[in-house]
Amino acid sequence: MSHTARKFTTDAKRVITADVGFWCAGIKADPVFMEGFSPSVFTERRYLVVNEHLQLRGYPNIFVGGDVTGLEEEKNAAHANSHASIIIQNVVRQARHRPLLAYRARPEPVDISLGAWDGIIALPPFILPGFIAGIGKKAVEFGALARLRY
């Protein structure tokens, strides 16, 4: 991914025009774009504090999802996808002056790839290693990619 003023080019050479873009990958939260906000919106590890509706602490019109949230849950795509679903619904509900939905973290299986056809699926206390887990990982990847097509 590369960018110039308002133009973002993907690895596949697709050009996206946007006013703002945030890099949303890495090992730890780095909410540098929040630097002007009150220190109360940050946890001690620099994650963002959200309420049960995924609103930023003290800012009811700002919703936060993904790995940058201070929620005590595994930071993964499945949870980020759940955050997005709740945030979309809550933005609409807020605009219509309706009660907001609460986000409830659920234990999600962790599917780890160990090569083309090998892996581990873990949903404590159960762990399934091997070929079946590798097939599960392929299915998860295929499903995620299929949702991105439009």
PDB file of C-alpha atoms in Angstrom, residues 84-141:
ATOM      1  CA  ALA A  84     -17.951  -3.058  12.792  1.00  0.00           C
ATOM      2  CA  SER A  85     -21.399  -4.658  12.769  1.00  0.00           C
ATOM      3  CA  ILE A  86     -22.373  -3.112  16.122  1.00  0.00           C
ATOM      4  CA  ILE A  87     -20.892   0.285  15.190  1.00  0.00           C
ATOM      5  CA  ILE A  88     -22.795   0.427  11.891  1.00  0.00           C
ATOM      6  CA  GLN A  89     -26.057  -0.402  13.633  1.00  0.00           C
ATOM      7  CA  ASN A  90     -25.378   2.064  16.454  1.00  0.00           C
ATOM      8  CA  VAL A  91     -24.567   4.957  14.127  1.00  0.00           C
ATOM      9  CA  VAL A  92     -27.935   4.426  12.434  1.00  0.00           C
ATOM     10  CA  ARG A  93     -29.730   3.938  15.771  1.00  0.00           C
ATOM     11  CA  GLN A  94     -28.147   7.107  17.192  1.00  0.00           C
ATOM     12  CA  ALA A  95     -29.217   9.118  14.133  1.00  0.00           C
ATOM     13  CA  ARG A  96     -32.765   7.817  14.619  1.00  0.00           C
ATOM     14  CA  HIS A  97     -32.717   8.523  18.388  1.00  0.00           C
ATOM     15  CA  ARG A  98     -33.111   4.837  19.236  1.00  0.00           C
ATOM     16  CA  PRO A  99     -31.430   2.901  22.063  1.00  0.00           C
ATOM     17  CA  LEU A 100     -27.948   1.687  21.176  1.00  0.00           C
ATOM     18  CA  LEU A 101     -26.956  -1.962  21.032  1.00  0.00           C
ATOM     19  CA  ALA A 102     -24.374  -3.297  23.453  1.00  0.00           C
ATOM     20  CA  TYR A 103     -21.332  -5.198  22.246  1.00  0.00           C
ATOM     21  CA  ARG A 104     -20.813  -8.490  24.028  1.00  0.00           C
ATOM     22  CA  ALA A 105     -17.491 -10.230  23.515  1.00  0.00           C
ATOM     23  CA  ARG A 106     -17.838 -13.934  22.825  1.00  0.00           C
ATOM     24  CA  PRO A 107     -15.096 -16.499  22.901  1.00  0.00           C
ATOM     25  CA  GLU A 108     -14.050 -17.105  19.318  1.00  0.00           C
ATOM     26  CA  PRO A 109     -11.985 -20.021  18.100  1.00  0.00           C
ATOM     27  CA  VAL A 110      -8.412 -19.159  17.203  1.00  0.00           C
ATOM     28  CA  ASP A 111      -7.349 -20.748  13.923  1.00  0.00           C
ATOM     29  CA  ILE A 112      -3.597 -20.689  13.346  1.00  0.00           C
ATOM     30  CA  SER A 113      -2.000 -21.652  10.055  1.00  0.00           C
ATOM     31  CA  LEU A 114       1.101 -23.846  10.226  1.00  0.00           C
ATOM     32  CA  GLY A 115       1.581 -24.136   6.493  1.00  0.00           C
ATOM     33  CA  ALA A 116      -0.537 -24.795   3.442  1.00  0.00           C
ATOM     34  CA  TRP A 117      -2.544 -27.692   4.910  1.00  0.00           C
ATOM     35  CA  ASP A 118      -1.635 -27.758   8.588  1.00  0.00           C
ATOM     36  CA  GLY A 119      -2.827 -25.729  11.545  1.00  0.00           C
ATOM     37  CA  ILE A 120      -4.229 -25.508  15.050  1.00  0.00           C
ATOM     38  CA  ILE A 121      -7.743 -24.594  16.105  1.00  0.00           C
ATOM     39  CA  ALA A 122      -8.079 -23.595  19.752  1.00  0.00           C
ATOM     40  CA  LEU A 123     -11.267 -22.879  21.666  1.00  0.00           C
ATOM     41  CA  PRO A 124     -10.150 -23.523  25.224  1.00  0.00           C
ATOM     42  CA  PRO A 125     -10.240 -26.058  26.679  1.00  0.00           C
ATOM     43  CA  PHE A 126     -10.216 -27.790  23.272  1.00  0.00           C
ATOM     44  CA  ILE A 127      -7.294 -27.831  20.854  1.00  0.00           C
ATOM     45  CA  LEU A 128      -7.361 -29.507  17.442  1.00  0.00           C
ATOM     46  CA  PRO A 129      -4.031 -29.675  15.589  1.00  0.00           C
ATOM     47  CA  GLY A 130      -3.253 -31.007  12.113  1.00  0.00           C
ATOM     48  CA  PHE A 131      -4.807 -31.359   8.684  1.00  0.00           C
ATOM     49  CA  ILE A 132      -8.440 -30.719   9.749  1.00  0.00           C
ATOM     50  CA  ALA A 133      -7.361 -27.445  11.384  1.00  0.00           C
ATOM     51  CA  GLY A 134      -5.517 -26.516   8.171  1.00  0.00           C
ATOM     52  CA  ILE A 135      -8.696 -27.059   6.154  1.00  0.00           C
ATOM     53  CA  GLY A 136     -10.581 -24.911   8.691  1.00  0.00           C
ATOM     54  CA  LYS A 137      -8.066 -22.109   8.230  1.00  0.00           C
ATOM     55  CA  LYS A 138      -8.489 -22.287   4.436  1.00  0.00           C
ATOM     56  CA  ALA A 139     -12.280 -22.058   4.878  1.00  0.00           C
ATOM     57  CA  VAL A 140     -11.957 -19.010   7.153  1.00  0.00           C
ATOM     58  CA  GLU A 141      -9.636 -17.273   4.671  1.00  0.00           C
TER      59      GLU A 141
END
